[in-house]
Amino acid sequence: MPQKLAAEFFGTFWLVFCGCGSAVLAAAFPDVGIGLLGVSLAFGLTVVTMAYAVGRFSGGHFNPAVSVGMVVGGRMPAGDLVGYIIAQVVGGVVAGAVLYVIASGQPGFSAGGFASNGYGELSPGKYSLLAGLTIEVVLTAFFIFIILATTTAKAAAGFAPLAIGLTLTLIHLVSIPVTNTSVNPARSTGAALFAETGAIGQLWLFWLAPIVGAAIGAAIWKAIFADE
């Protein structure tokens, strides 16, 4: 179990640090910023790299919603869930703190939104709470469905991390304008704690929606395509 929790800590740290770091440090850098496409790719690459690095120890969840989906889908014992979530959230918060230390080294630094998630006035496109709830539930459901599908024993061996990372990239390409893309409560928590907006007050949505979506996606997979 210690190896599993360490893998989830480091994997989630990497996801939040590099994913949110790409948004905070590199997205709008004058003249050569990576933009929304670059941020989307960064989040996907964090999953690919850490899934190959430590996925064999813990399954490479790096996300409380994924862990919930694995339990609902019958891929993980329910008794492991709390430990996984704690390790993931701690990894996300530590990553947010390290990123804040680095970002604050720039003259005139202001944390602002700090890559946090939000709806209404805190949505990049000012989308409503209902829009944010809907997109987070739907995208997380499909994310979990794809994870379960690509990690089944009948799937092509060795390619699951690529499929999962590309799925996360696609999710970001679609939803950054709506909520700044969560589908991951640990990622949302790690950013919201250091934002200078009201992000912490909207954090509940980015726990509720991904977990509900994960349960739905896993339930659909289990009902129709469950492992034999």
PDB file of C-alpha atoms in Angstrom:
ATOM      1  CA  MET A   1       0.000   0.000   0.000  1.00  0.00           C
ATOM      2  CA  PRO A   2       2.771   2.576   0.714  1.00  0.00           C
ATOM      3  CA  GLN A   3       4.045   2.222  -2.856  1.00  0.00           C
ATOM      4  CA  LYS A   4       0.525   2.707  -4.221  1.00  0.00           C
ATOM      5  CA  LEU A   5      -0.022   5.869  -2.199  1.00  0.00           C
ATOM      6  CA  ALA A   6       3.411   7.240  -3.092  1.00  0.00           C
ATOM      7  CA  ALA A   7       2.673   6.615  -6.774  1.00  0.00           C
ATOM      8  CA  GLU A   8      -0.641   8.474  -6.494  1.00  0.00           C
ATOM      9  CA  PHE A   9       1.009  11.365  -4.635  1.00  0.00           C
ATOM     10  CA  PHE A  10       3.781  11.827  -7.189  1.00  0.00           C
ATOM     11  CA  GLY A  11       1.505  11.266 -10.166  1.00  0.00           C
ATOM     12  CA  THR A  12      -1.015  13.837  -8.955  1.00  0.00           C
ATOM     13  CA  PHE A  13       1.765  16.267  -8.059  1.00  0.00           C
ATOM     14  CA  TRP A  14       3.113  15.998 -11.614  1.00  0.00           C
ATOM     15  CA  LEU A  15      -0.338  16.457 -13.144  1.00  0.00           C
ATOM     16  CA  VAL A  16      -1.141  19.590 -11.128  1.00  0.00           C
ATOM     17  CA  PHE A  17       2.341  21.090 -11.227  1.00  0.00           C
ATOM     18  CA  CYS A  18       2.891  20.670 -14.974  1.00  0.00           C
ATOM     19  CA  GLY A  19      -0.725  21.021 -16.077  1.00  0.00           C
ATOM     20  CA  CYS A  20      -1.558  24.100 -14.022  1.00  0.00           C
ATOM     21  CA  GLY A  21       2.014  25.313 -14.407  1.00  0.00           C
ATOM     22  CA  SER A  22       1.599  25.382 -18.167  1.00  0.00           C
ATOM     23  CA  ALA A  23      -1.425  27.660 -17.688  1.00  0.00           C
ATOM     24  CA  VAL A  24       0.098  29.902 -15.007  1.00  0.00           C
ATOM     25  CA  LEU A  25       3.639  30.227 -16.398  1.00  0.00           C
ATOM     26  CA  ALA A  26       3.544  29.531 -20.128  1.00  0.00           C
ATOM     27  CA  ALA A  27       0.080  29.947 -21.666  1.00  0.00           C
ATOM     28  CA  ALA A  28       0.180  33.699 -22.135  1.00  0.00           C
ATOM     29  CA  PHE A  29       3.928  34.303 -22.195  1.00  0.00           C
ATOM     30  CA  PRO A  30       4.489  37.281 -24.525  1.00  0.00           C
ATOM     31  CA  ASP A  31       4.819  36.370 -28.202  1.00  0.00           C
ATOM     32  CA  VAL A  32       5.596  32.676 -27.652  1.00  0.00           C
ATOM     33  CA  GLY A  33       2.908  31.535 -25.184  1.00  0.00           C
ATOM     34  CA  ILE A  34       1.587  28.016 -25.634  1.00  0.00           C
ATOM     35  CA  GLY A  35      -2.116  29.005 -25.497  1.00  0.00           C
ATOM     36  CA  LEU A  36      -5.074  26.711 -24.871  1.00  0.00           C
ATOM     37  CA  LEU A  37      -3.743  23.987 -27.167  1.00  0.00           C
ATOM     38  CA  GLY A  38      -0.462  23.866 -25.266  1.00  0.00           C
ATOM     39  CA  VAL A  39      -2.200  23.699 -21.895  1.00  0.00           C
ATOM     40  CA  SER A  40      -4.424  20.885 -23.142  1.00  0.00           C
ATOM     41  CA  LEU A  41      -1.414  18.932 -24.355  1.00  0.00           C
ATOM     42  CA  ALA A  42       0.422  19.543 -21.093  1.00  0.00           C
ATOM     43  CA  PHE A  43      -2.355  17.980 -19.033  1.00  0.00           C
ATOM     44  CA  GLY A  44      -2.498  14.987 -21.354  1.00  0.00           C
ATOM     45  CA  LEU A  45       1.258  14.503 -21.284  1.00  0.00           C
ATOM     46  CA  THR A  46       1.351  14.500 -17.490  1.00  0.00           C
ATOM     47  CA  VAL A  47      -0.936  11.463 -17.454  1.00  0.00           C
ATOM     48  CA  VAL A  48       0.975   9.662 -20.206  1.00  0.00           C
ATOM     49  CA  THR A  49       4.364  10.136 -18.567  1.00  0.00           C
ATOM     50  CA  MET A  50       3.354   9.255 -15.015  1.00  0.00           C
ATOM     51  CA  ALA A  51       1.118   6.366 -16.075  1.00  0.00           C
ATOM     52  CA  TYR A  52       4.140   4.764 -17.720  1.00  0.00           C
ATOM     53  CA  ALA A  53       6.395   5.700 -14.792  1.00  0.00           C
ATOM     54  CA  VAL A  54       4.341   4.580 -11.779  1.00  0.00           C
ATOM     55  CA  GLY A  55       1.064   3.235 -13.130  1.00  0.00           C
ATOM     56  CA  ARG A  56       2.169  -0.349 -12.488  1.00  0.00           C
ATOM     57  CA  PHE A  57       2.198   0.332  -8.753  1.00  0.00           C
ATOM     58  CA  SER A  58      -1.176   2.039  -8.246  1.00  0.00           C
ATOM     59  CA  GLY A  59      -3.043   1.845 -11.520  1.00  0.00           C
ATOM     60  CA  GLY A  60      -2.163   5.466 -12.329  1.00  0.00           C
ATOM     61  CA  HIS A  61      -5.343   7.203 -11.194  1.00  0.00           C
ATOM     62  CA  PHE A  62      -3.964  10.613 -10.086  1.00  0.00           C
ATOM     63  CA  ASN A  63      -7.564  11.752  -9.660  1.00  0.00           C
ATOM     64  CA  PRO A  64     -10.194  11.040  -6.956  1.00  0.00           C
ATOM     65  CA  ALA A  65     -12.898  10.747  -9.625  1.00  0.00           C
ATOM     66  CA  VAL A  66     -10.920   8.040 -11.418  1.00  0.00           C
ATOM     67  CA  SER A  67     -10.500   6.144  -8.147  1.00  0.00           C
ATOM     68  CA  VAL A  68     -14.249   6.336  -7.524  1.00  0.00           C
ATOM     69  CA  GLY A  69     -14.839   5.081 -11.051  1.00  0.00           C
ATOM     70  CA  MET A  70     -12.470   2.167 -10.504  1.00  0.00           C
ATOM     71  CA  VAL A  71     -14.359   1.167  -7.358  1.00  0.00           C
ATOM     72  CA  VAL A  72     -17.753   1.411  -9.081  1.00  0.00           C
ATOM     73  CA  GLY A  73     -16.376  -0.487 -12.077  1.00  0.00           C
ATOM     74  CA  GLY A  74     -15.077  -3.280  -9.871  1.00  0.00           C
ATOM     75  CA  ARG A  75     -11.406  -2.607 -10.618  1.00  0.00           C
ATOM     76  CA  MET A  76     -10.333  -1.509  -7.112  1.00  0.00           C
ATOM     77  CA  PRO A  77     -11.325  -2.534  -3.574  1.00  0.00           C
ATOM     78  CA  ALA A  78     -13.480   0.079  -1.837  1.00  0.00           C
ATOM     79  CA  GLY A  79     -11.178  -0.143   1.182  1.00  0.00           C
ATOM     80  CA  ASP A  80      -8.353   1.490  -0.798  1.00  0.00           C
ATOM     81  CA  LEU A  81     -10.418   4.496  -1.859  1.00  0.00           C
ATOM     82  CA  VAL A  82      -9.881   6.838   1.105  1.00  0.00           C
ATOM     83  CA  GLY A  83      -6.103   6.355   1.068  1.00  0.00           C
ATOM     84  CA  TYR A  84      -5.937   7.042  -2.658  1.00  0.00           C
ATOM     85  CA  ILE A  85      -7.998  10.216  -2.368  1.00  0.00           C
ATOM     86  CA  ILE A  86      -5.915  11.562   0.514  1.00  0.00           C
ATOM     87  CA  ALA A  87      -2.664  10.908  -1.373  1.00  0.00           C
ATOM     88  CA  GLN A  88      -4.050  12.559  -4.512  1.00  0.00           C
ATOM     89  CA  VAL A  89      -5.329  15.669  -2.732  1.00  0.00           C
ATOM     90  CA  VAL A  90      -2.085  16.098  -0.783  1.00  0.00           C
ATOM     91  CA  GLY A  91      -0.128  15.734  -4.023  1.00  0.00           C
ATOM     92  CA  GLY A  92      -2.303  18.358  -5.702  1.00  0.00           C
ATOM     93  CA  VAL A  93      -2.011  20.835  -2.835  1.00  0.00           C
ATOM     94  CA  VAL A  94       1.767  20.432  -2.545  1.00  0.00           C
ATOM     95  CA  ALA A  95       2.056  20.956  -6.304  1.00  0.00           C
ATOM     96  CA  GLY A  96      -0.054  24.111  -6.048  1.00  0.00           C
ATOM     97  CA  ALA A  97       2.189  25.412  -3.262  1.00  0.00           C
ATOM     98  CA  VAL A  98       5.405  24.753  -5.191  1.00  0.00           C
ATOM     99  CA  LEU A  99       3.934  26.369  -8.310  1.00  0.00           C
ATOM    100  CA  TYR A 100       2.890  29.402  -6.266  1.00  0.00           C
ATOM    101  CA  VAL A 101       6.441  29.817  -4.905  1.00  0.00           C
ATOM    102  CA  ILE A 102       7.836  29.742  -8.446  1.00  0.00           C
ATOM    103  CA  ALA A 103       5.188  31.998  -9.988  1.00  0.00           C
ATOM    104  CA  SER A 104       5.504  34.569  -7.207  1.00  0.00           C
ATOM    105  CA  GLY A 105       9.161  35.040  -8.129  1.00  0.00           C
ATOM    106  CA  GLN A 106       8.132  37.237 -11.059  1.00  0.00           C
ATOM    107  CA  PRO A 107       8.057  40.999 -10.419  1.00  0.00           C
ATOM    108  CA  GLY A 108       4.533  42.319 -10.054  1.00  0.00           C
ATOM    109  CA  PHE A 109       3.114  38.825  -9.593  1.00  0.00           C
ATOM    110  CA  SER A 110      -0.599  38.466  -8.885  1.00  0.00           C
ATOM    111  CA  ALA A 111      -2.061  34.977  -8.455  1.00  0.00           C
ATOM    112  CA  GLY A 112      -5.437  35.927  -9.909  1.00  0.00           C
ATOM    113  CA  GLY A 113      -7.322  32.808 -10.902  1.00  0.00           C
ATOM    114  CA  PHE A 114      -4.176  30.662 -10.669  1.00  0.00           C
ATOM    115  CA  ALA A 115      -5.554  28.128 -13.191  1.00  0.00           C
ATOM    116  CA  SER A 116      -8.492  27.413 -10.882  1.00  0.00           C
ATOM    117  CA  ASN A 117     -11.863  26.159 -12.061  1.00  0.00           C
ATOM    118  CA  GLY A 118     -15.087  28.132 -11.944  1.00  0.00           C
ATOM    119  CA  TYR A 119     -18.515  28.937 -13.303  1.00  0.00           C
ATOM    120  CA  GLY A 120     -20.386  32.214 -13.779  1.00  0.00           C
ATOM    121  CA  GLU A 121     -17.998  35.099 -13.280  1.00  0.00           C
ATOM    122  CA  LEU A 122     -15.118  32.678 -12.663  1.00  0.00           C
ATOM    123  CA  SER A 123     -15.691  30.760 -15.903  1.00  0.00           C
ATOM    124  CA  PRO A 124     -13.284  31.792 -18.696  1.00  0.00           C
ATOM    125  CA  GLY A 125     -16.307  32.187 -20.989  1.00  0.00           C
ATOM    126  CA  LYS A 126     -18.737  33.220 -18.213  1.00  0.00           C
ATOM    127  CA  TYR A 127     -20.711  29.980 -18.580  1.00  0.00           C
ATOM    128  CA  SER A 128     -23.455  29.236 -16.048  1.00  0.00           C
ATOM    129  CA  LEU A 129     -23.407  26.815 -13.132  1.00  0.00           C
ATOM    130  CA  LEU A 130     -25.666  24.441 -15.091  1.00  0.00           C
ATOM    131  CA  ALA A 131     -23.340  24.519 -18.087  1.00  0.00           C
ATOM    132  CA  GLY A 132     -20.347  23.830 -15.859  1.00  0.00           C
ATOM    133  CA  LEU A 133     -22.104  21.009 -14.020  1.00  0.00           C
ATOM    134  CA  THR A 134     -23.244  19.384 -17.243  1.00  0.00           C
ATOM    135  CA  ILE A 135     -19.918  19.481 -19.052  1.00  0.00           C
ATOM    136  CA  GLU A 136     -17.969  18.216 -16.034  1.00  0.00           C
ATOM    137  CA  VAL A 137     -20.367  15.298 -15.497  1.00  0.00           C
ATOM    138  CA  VAL A 138     -20.451  14.324 -19.176  1.00  0.00           C
ATOM    139  CA  LEU A 139     -16.710  14.597 -19.805  1.00  0.00           C
ATOM    140  CA  THR A 140     -15.777  12.758 -16.615  1.00  0.00           C
ATOM    141  CA  ALA A 141     -18.239   9.984 -17.440  1.00  0.00           C
ATOM    142  CA  PHE A 142     -16.632   9.477 -20.848  1.00  0.00           C
ATOM    143  CA  PHE A 143     -13.146   9.759 -19.329  1.00  0.00           C
ATOM    144  CA  ILE A 144     -13.848   6.917 -16.913  1.00  0.00           C
ATOM    145  CA  PHE A 145     -15.569   4.879 -19.611  1.00  0.00           C
ATOM    146  CA  ILE A 146     -12.484   5.189 -21.837  1.00  0.00           C
ATOM    147  CA  ILE A 147     -10.127   4.352 -18.970  1.00  0.00           C
ATOM    148  CA  LEU A 148     -12.073   1.180 -18.188  1.00  0.00           C
ATOM    149  CA  ALA A 149     -12.249   0.252 -21.874  1.00  0.00           C
ATOM    150  CA  THR A 150      -8.549   0.731 -22.593  1.00  0.00           C
ATOM    151  CA  THR A 151      -7.325  -1.052 -19.467  1.00  0.00           C
ATOM    152  CA  THR A 152      -9.359  -4.213 -19.890  1.00  0.00           C
ATOM    153  CA  ALA A 153      -7.452  -7.448 -20.441  1.00  0.00           C
ATOM    154  CA  LYS A 154      -8.690  -7.587 -24.050  1.00  0.00           C
ATOM    155  CA  ALA A 155      -7.369  -4.127 -24.946  1.00  0.00           C
ATOM    156  CA  ALA A 156      -4.083  -3.686 -26.809  1.00  0.00           C
ATOM    157  CA  ALA A 157      -1.315  -4.025 -24.243  1.00  0.00           C
ATOM    158  CA  GLY A 158       0.827  -0.998 -23.482  1.00  0.00           C
ATOM    159  CA  PHE A 159      -1.289   1.628 -25.201  1.00  0.00           C
ATOM    160  CA  ALA A 160      -3.689   2.568 -22.397  1.00  0.00           C
ATOM    161  CA  PRO A 161      -1.607   5.510 -21.092  1.00  0.00           C
ATOM    162  CA  LEU A 162      -1.524   7.038 -24.570  1.00  0.00           C
ATOM    163  CA  ALA A 163      -5.275   6.680 -25.040  1.00  0.00           C
ATOM    164  CA  ILE A 164      -6.003   8.073 -21.586  1.00  0.00           C
ATOM    165  CA  GLY A 165      -3.603  10.994 -21.997  1.00  0.00           C
ATOM    166  CA  LEU A 166      -5.045  11.870 -25.403  1.00  0.00           C
ATOM    167  CA  THR A 167      -8.548  11.690 -23.930  1.00  0.00           C
ATOM    168  CA  LEU A 168      -7.571  14.171 -21.226  1.00  0.00           C
ATOM    169  CA  THR A 169      -6.088  16.440 -23.899  1.00  0.00           C
ATOM    170  CA  LEU A 170      -9.342  16.300 -25.866  1.00  0.00           C
ATOM    171  CA  ILE A 171     -11.366  17.009 -22.730  1.00  0.00           C
ATOM    172  CA  HIS A 172      -9.327  20.160 -22.120  1.00  0.00           C
ATOM    173  CA  LEU A 173      -9.663  21.301 -25.731  1.00  0.00           C
ATOM    174  CA  VAL A 174     -13.442  21.178 -25.334  1.00  0.00           C
ATOM    175  CA  SER A 175     -13.986  22.494 -21.826  1.00  0.00           C
ATOM    176  CA  ILE A 176     -11.315  25.059 -20.910  1.00  0.00           C
ATOM    177  CA  PRO A 177     -13.607  27.920 -22.027  1.00  0.00           C
ATOM    178  CA  VAL A 178     -16.449  26.589 -19.868  1.00  0.00           C
ATOM    179  CA  THR A 179     -14.873  25.701 -16.502  1.00  0.00           C
ATOM    180  CA  ASN A 180     -11.126  25.841 -17.139  1.00  0.00           C
ATOM    181  CA  THR A 181     -11.491  22.041 -17.068  1.00  0.00           C
ATOM    182  CA  SER A 182     -11.493  20.029 -13.888  1.00  0.00           C
ATOM    183  CA  VAL A 183     -12.679  16.390 -14.232  1.00  0.00           C
ATOM    184  CA  ASN A 184     -10.317  16.005 -11.259  1.00  0.00           C
ATOM    185  CA  PRO A 185     -11.129  17.213  -7.725  1.00  0.00           C
ATOM    186  CA  ALA A 186      -7.483  17.046  -6.604  1.00  0.00           C
ATOM    187  CA  ARG A 187      -6.413  19.307  -9.479  1.00  0.00           C
ATOM    188  CA  SER A 188      -9.210  21.746  -8.638  1.00  0.00           C
ATOM    189  CA  THR A 189      -8.312  21.812  -4.942  1.00  0.00           C
ATOM    190  CA  GLY A 190      -4.606  22.328  -5.579  1.00  0.00           C
ATOM    191  CA  ALA A 191      -5.304  25.427  -7.687  1.00  0.00           C
ATOM    192  CA  ALA A 192      -8.263  26.909  -5.774  1.00  0.00           C
ATOM    193  CA  LEU A 193      -6.371  27.151  -2.485  1.00  0.00           C
ATOM    194  CA  PHE A 194      -3.909  29.623  -4.029  1.00  0.00           C
ATOM    195  CA  ALA A 195      -6.266  31.621  -6.270  1.00  0.00           C
ATOM    196  CA  GLU A 196      -7.122  35.214  -5.379  1.00  0.00           C
ATOM    197  CA  THR A 197     -10.689  34.856  -6.632  1.00  0.00           C
ATOM    198  CA  GLY A 198     -13.738  33.164  -5.151  1.00  0.00           C
ATOM    199  CA  ALA A 199     -12.609  29.801  -6.542  1.00  0.00           C
ATOM    200  CA  ILE A 200     -12.606  28.125  -3.146  1.00  0.00           C
ATOM    201  CA  GLY A 201     -16.320  28.919  -2.790  1.00  0.00           C
ATOM    202  CA  GLN A 202     -17.069  27.126  -6.063  1.00  0.00           C
ATOM    203  CA  LEU A 203     -14.858  24.130  -5.335  1.00  0.00           C
ATOM    204  CA  TRP A 204     -17.845  22.011  -4.292  1.00  0.00           C
ATOM    205  CA  LEU A 205     -18.952  21.749  -7.930  1.00  0.00           C
ATOM    206  CA  PHE A 206     -15.586  20.398  -8.995  1.00  0.00           C
ATOM    207  CA  TRP A 207     -15.823  17.638  -6.424  1.00  0.00           C
ATOM    208  CA  LEU A 208     -19.485  16.815  -6.996  1.00  0.00           C
ATOM    209  CA  ALA A 209     -19.631  16.825 -10.808  1.00  0.00           C
ATOM    210  CA  PRO A 210     -16.522  14.696 -11.518  1.00  0.00           C
ATOM    211  CA  ILE A 211     -17.460  12.115  -8.898  1.00  0.00           C
ATOM    212  CA  VAL A 212     -21.039  11.861 -10.178  1.00  0.00           C
ATOM    213  CA  GLY A 213     -19.748  11.640 -13.744  1.00  0.00           C
ATOM    214  CA  ALA A 214     -17.226   8.966 -12.783  1.00  0.00           C
ATOM    215  CA  ALA A 215     -19.911   6.843 -11.137  1.00  0.00           C
ATOM    216  CA  ILE A 216     -22.152   7.182 -14.203  1.00  0.00           C
ATOM    217  CA  GLY A 217     -19.396   6.306 -16.665  1.00  0.00           C
ATOM    218  CA  ALA A 218     -18.304   3.286 -14.626  1.00  0.00           C
ATOM    219  CA  ALA A 219     -21.875   2.084 -14.152  1.00  0.00           C
ATOM    220  CA  ILE A 220     -22.528   2.244 -17.906  1.00  0.00           C
ATOM    221  CA  TRP A 221     -19.332   0.346 -18.662  1.00  0.00           C
ATOM    222  CA  LYS A 222     -20.111  -2.292 -16.052  1.00  0.00           C
ATOM    223  CA  ALA A 223     -23.701  -2.739 -17.242  1.00  0.00           C
ATOM    224  CA  ILE A 224     -22.912  -3.079 -20.959  1.00  0.00           C
ATOM    225  CA  PHE A 225     -19.253  -3.893 -21.520  1.00  0.00           C
ATOM    226  CA  ALA A 226     -18.088  -5.359 -18.204  1.00  0.00           C
ATOM    227  CA  ASP A 227     -15.043  -7.613 -18.213  1.00  0.00           C
ATOM    228  CA  GLU A 228     -15.945 -11.247 -18.649  1.00  0.00           C
TER     229      GLU A 228
END
